[in-house]
Short mmCIF file of C-alpha atoms in Angstrom, two decimals:
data_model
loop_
_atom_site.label_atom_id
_atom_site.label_comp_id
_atom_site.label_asym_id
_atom_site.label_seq_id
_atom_site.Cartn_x
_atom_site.Cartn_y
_atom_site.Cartn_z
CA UNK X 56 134.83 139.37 12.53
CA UNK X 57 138.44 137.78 13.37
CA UNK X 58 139.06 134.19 12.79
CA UNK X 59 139.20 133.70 16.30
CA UNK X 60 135.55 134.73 16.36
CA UNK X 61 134.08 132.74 13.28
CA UNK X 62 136.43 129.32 14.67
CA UNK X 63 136.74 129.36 18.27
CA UNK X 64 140.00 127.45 19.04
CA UNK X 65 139.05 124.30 21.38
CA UNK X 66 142.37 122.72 23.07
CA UNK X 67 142.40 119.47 24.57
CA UNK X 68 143.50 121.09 28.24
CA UNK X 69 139.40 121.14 28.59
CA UNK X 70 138.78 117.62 27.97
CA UNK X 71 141.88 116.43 31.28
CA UNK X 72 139.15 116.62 33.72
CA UNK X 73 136.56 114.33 33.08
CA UNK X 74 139.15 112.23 30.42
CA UNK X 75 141.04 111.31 33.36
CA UNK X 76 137.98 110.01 35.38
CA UNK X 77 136.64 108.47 32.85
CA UNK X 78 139.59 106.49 31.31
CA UNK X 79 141.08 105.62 35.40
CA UNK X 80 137.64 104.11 35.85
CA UNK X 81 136.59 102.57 32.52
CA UNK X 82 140.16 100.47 33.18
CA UNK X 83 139.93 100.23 36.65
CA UNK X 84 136.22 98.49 36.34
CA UNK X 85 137.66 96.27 33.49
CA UNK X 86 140.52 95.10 35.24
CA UNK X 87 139.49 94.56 38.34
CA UNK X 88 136.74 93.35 37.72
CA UNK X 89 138.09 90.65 35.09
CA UNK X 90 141.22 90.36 37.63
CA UNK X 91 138.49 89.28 40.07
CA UNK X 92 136.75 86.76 38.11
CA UNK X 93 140.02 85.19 36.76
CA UNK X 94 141.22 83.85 40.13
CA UNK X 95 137.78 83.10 41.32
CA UNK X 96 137.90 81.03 37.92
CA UNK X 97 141.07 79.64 38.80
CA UNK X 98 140.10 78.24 42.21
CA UNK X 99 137.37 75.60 40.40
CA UNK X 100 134.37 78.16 41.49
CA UNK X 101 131.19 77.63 39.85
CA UNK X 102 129.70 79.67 37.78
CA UNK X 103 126.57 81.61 39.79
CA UNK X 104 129.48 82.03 42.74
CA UNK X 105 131.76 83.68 39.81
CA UNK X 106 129.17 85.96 38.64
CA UNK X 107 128.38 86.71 42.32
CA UNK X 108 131.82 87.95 42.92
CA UNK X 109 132.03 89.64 39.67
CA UNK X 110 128.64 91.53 40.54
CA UNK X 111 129.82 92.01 44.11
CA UNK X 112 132.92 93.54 42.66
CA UNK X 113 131.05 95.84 40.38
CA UNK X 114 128.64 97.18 43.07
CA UNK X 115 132.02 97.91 45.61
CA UNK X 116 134.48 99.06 43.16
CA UNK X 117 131.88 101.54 41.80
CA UNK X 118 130.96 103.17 45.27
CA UNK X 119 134.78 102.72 45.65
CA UNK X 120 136.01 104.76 43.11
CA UNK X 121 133.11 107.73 43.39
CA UNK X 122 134.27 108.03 47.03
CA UNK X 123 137.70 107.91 46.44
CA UNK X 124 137.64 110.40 43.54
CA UNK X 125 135.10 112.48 45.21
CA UNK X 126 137.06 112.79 48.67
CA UNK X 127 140.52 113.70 46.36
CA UNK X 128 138.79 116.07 44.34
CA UNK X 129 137.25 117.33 46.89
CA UNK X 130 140.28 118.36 48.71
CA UNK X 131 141.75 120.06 45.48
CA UNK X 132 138.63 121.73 45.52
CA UNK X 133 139.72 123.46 49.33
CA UNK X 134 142.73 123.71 48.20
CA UNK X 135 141.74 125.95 45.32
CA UNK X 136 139.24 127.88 47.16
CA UNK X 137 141.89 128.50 49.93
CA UNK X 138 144.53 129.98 47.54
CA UNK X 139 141.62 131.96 46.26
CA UNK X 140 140.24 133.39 49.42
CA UNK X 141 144.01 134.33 50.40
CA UNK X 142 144.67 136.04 46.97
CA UNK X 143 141.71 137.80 47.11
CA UNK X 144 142.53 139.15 50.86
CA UNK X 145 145.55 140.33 49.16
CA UNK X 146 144.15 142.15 46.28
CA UNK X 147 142.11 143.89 49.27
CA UNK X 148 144.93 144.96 51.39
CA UNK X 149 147.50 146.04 48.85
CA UNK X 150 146.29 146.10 45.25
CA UNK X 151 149.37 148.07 44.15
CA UNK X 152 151.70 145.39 45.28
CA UNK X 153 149.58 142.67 43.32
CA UNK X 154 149.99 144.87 40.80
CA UNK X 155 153.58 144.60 40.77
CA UNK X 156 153.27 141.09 41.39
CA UNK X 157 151.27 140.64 38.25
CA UNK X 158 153.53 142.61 36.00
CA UNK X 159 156.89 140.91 37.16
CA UNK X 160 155.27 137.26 36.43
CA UNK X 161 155.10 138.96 32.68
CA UNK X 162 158.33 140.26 32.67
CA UNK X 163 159.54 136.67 33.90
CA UNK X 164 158.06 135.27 30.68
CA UNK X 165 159.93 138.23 28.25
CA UNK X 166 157.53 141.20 27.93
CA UNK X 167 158.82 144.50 28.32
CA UNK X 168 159.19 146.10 31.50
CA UNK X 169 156.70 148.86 30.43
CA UNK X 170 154.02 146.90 28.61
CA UNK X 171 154.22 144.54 31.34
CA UNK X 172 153.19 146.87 33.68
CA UNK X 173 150.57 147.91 31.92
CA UNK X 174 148.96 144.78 30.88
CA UNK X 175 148.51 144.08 34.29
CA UNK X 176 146.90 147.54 35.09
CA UNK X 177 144.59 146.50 32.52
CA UNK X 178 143.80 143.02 34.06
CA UNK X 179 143.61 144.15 37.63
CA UNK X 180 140.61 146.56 35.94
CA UNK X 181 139.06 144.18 33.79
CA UNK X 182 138.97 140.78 36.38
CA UNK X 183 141.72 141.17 38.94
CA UNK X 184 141.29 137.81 41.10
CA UNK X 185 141.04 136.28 37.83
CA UNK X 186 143.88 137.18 36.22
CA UNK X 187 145.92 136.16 39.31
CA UNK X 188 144.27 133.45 39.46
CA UNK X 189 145.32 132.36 36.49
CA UNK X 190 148.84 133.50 36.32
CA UNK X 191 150.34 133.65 39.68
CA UNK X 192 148.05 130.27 41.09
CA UNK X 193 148.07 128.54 37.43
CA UNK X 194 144.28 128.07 38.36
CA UNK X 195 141.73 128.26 35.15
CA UNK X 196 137.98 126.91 34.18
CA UNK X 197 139.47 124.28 32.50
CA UNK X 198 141.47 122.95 35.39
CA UNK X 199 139.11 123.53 37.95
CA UNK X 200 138.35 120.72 40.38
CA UNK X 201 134.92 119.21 40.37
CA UNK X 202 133.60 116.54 42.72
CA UNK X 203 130.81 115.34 41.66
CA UNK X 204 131.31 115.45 38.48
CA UNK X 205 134.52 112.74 38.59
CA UNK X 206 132.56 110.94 41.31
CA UNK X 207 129.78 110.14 38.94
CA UNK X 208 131.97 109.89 35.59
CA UNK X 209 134.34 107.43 38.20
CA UNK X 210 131.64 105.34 38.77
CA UNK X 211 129.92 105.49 35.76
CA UNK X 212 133.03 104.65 33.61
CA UNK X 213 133.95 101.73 36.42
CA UNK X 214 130.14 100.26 35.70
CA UNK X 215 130.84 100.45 31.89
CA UNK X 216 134.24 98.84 32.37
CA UNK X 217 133.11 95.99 34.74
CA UNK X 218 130.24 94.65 32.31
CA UNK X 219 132.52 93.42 29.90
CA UNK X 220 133.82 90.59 31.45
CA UNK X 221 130.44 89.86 33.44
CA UNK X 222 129.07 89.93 30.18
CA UNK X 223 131.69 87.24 28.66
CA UNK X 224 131.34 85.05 31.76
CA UNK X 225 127.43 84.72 30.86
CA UNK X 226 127.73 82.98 27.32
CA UNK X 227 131.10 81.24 27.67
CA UNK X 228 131.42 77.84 28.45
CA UNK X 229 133.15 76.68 31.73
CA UNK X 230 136.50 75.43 29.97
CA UNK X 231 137.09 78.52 28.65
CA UNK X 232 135.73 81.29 30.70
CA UNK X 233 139.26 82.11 31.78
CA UNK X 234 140.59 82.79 28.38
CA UNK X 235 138.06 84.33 26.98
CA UNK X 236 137.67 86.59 30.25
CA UNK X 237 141.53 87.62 29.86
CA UNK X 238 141.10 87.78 25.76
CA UNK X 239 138.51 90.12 25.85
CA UNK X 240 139.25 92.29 28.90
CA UNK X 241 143.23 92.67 27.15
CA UNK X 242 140.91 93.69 23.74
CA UNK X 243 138.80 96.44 25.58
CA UNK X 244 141.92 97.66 27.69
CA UNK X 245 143.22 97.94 24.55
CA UNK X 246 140.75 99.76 22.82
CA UNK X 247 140.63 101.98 25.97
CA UNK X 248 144.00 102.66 25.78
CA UNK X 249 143.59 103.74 22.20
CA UNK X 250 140.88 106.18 22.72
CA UNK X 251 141.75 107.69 25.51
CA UNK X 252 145.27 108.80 23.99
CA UNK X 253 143.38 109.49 21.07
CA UNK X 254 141.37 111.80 22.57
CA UNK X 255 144.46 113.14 24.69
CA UNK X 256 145.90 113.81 22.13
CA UNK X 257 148.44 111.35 23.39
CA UNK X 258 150.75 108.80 21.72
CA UNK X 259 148.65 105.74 20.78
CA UNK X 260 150.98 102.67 20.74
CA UNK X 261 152.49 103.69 24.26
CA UNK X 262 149.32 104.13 25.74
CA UNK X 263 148.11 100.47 24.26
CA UNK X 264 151.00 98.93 25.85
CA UNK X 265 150.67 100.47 29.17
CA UNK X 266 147.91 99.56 30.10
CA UNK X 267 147.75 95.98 28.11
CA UNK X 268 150.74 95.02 29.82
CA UNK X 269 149.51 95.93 33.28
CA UNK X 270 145.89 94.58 32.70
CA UNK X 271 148.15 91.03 31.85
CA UNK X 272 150.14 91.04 34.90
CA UNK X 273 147.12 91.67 36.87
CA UNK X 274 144.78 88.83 35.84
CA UNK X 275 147.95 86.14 35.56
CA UNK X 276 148.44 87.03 39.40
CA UNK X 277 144.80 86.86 40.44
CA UNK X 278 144.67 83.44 38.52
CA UNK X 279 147.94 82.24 40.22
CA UNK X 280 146.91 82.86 43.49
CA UNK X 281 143.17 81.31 42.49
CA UNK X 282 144.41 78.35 41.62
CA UNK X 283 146.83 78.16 44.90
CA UNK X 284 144.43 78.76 46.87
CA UNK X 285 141.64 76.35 44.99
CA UNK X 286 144.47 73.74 45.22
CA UNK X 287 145.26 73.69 48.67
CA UNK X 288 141.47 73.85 49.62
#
């Protein structure tokens, strides 16, 4: 047995579809949500009306996000199945021509003119739609678009994110909500940020700053326009 066989090689290409759902709506829940809260804060709200909009804002922006992701996904999902259908109406009406097709892609990434040809002999046997697929269409398992899958994980992440700061507006005190709102939602978009590049395999530091700095600006613009708008009311 190869060590291929005994050690299967796992790549982190397999983790981009649900890491990117998950992270986009772990963060979006936490921001938002503590965005949200902030400048109700900020405009002298109680606190039952605060944790009514932060609930409120929970409930939408979860339903939000599944929708969203599942409608985009979705359509990558046509997409895919399109290019599919087409390629396999191809490999139908002309199988010789794909397999020209197939070879030059191969000689296009430096293998001989000969081998290249019959590599993609072979393939055309073994799984032709696949390996075109694959090659010509840059489609794979890995990549493949699933819709409910980044619906749920969208919403599911977004809940996650968005209890946080409910959870912080609960036990603090009135004169501080605000700061310890922003301090802890900064702390878990940090933390966020970390992991998620972690498990990227992604720089760490850049990622920690990204989306620290942009969680920041968020909540001191909420709060600005809060406390406007409590001010003039």
């Amino acid at each position: 047995m190869s060590r291929l066989e005994r050690h299967p090689e796992r790549h982190l290409v397999a983790r981009i579809g649900w890491l990117r759902a998950a992270v986009l709506g772990a963060n979006d829940g936490l921001v938002s949500t503590a965005s949200l809260i902030v400048g109700v804060a900020a405009a002298q709200t109680s606190k039952t009306g605060i944790l009514v909009a932060g609930v409120a804002g929970l409930v939408a922006g979860a339903m939000s996000m599944a929708a969203g992701e599942y409608v985009s996904v979705s359509s990558q999902a046509d997409t895919e199945a399109a290019d599919l259908s087409r390629e396999r109406a191809e490999l139908d009406a002309d199988p010789e021509a794909e397999t020209r097709e197939l070879a030059a892609i191969y000689r296009s990434r430096g293998v001989d003119a000969q081998v290249s040809l019959e590599v993609a002999r072979q393939l055309m046997v073994h799984d032709a739609l696949g390996a075109h697929a694959r090659d010509e269409l840059g489609l794979s398992e890995h990549t493949a678009a699933r819709p409910i899958q980044a619906a749920l994980t969208s919403a599911a992440t977004f809940s996650v994110g968005a209890v946080l700061p409910l959870a912080v507006v609960v036990v603090a005190p009135g004169s501080l909500l605000v700061a310890l709102v922003s301090g802890s939602a900064l702390v878990g978009l940090a933390l966020l940020g970390g992991i998620g590049a972690r498990v990227g395999g992604a720089g760490i530091v850049k990622a920690v700053l990204r989306v620290t700095f942009w969680g920041a600006f968020a909540m001191g613009l909420t709060a600005g326009i809060g406390h406007l708008f409590g001010t003039v009311i």
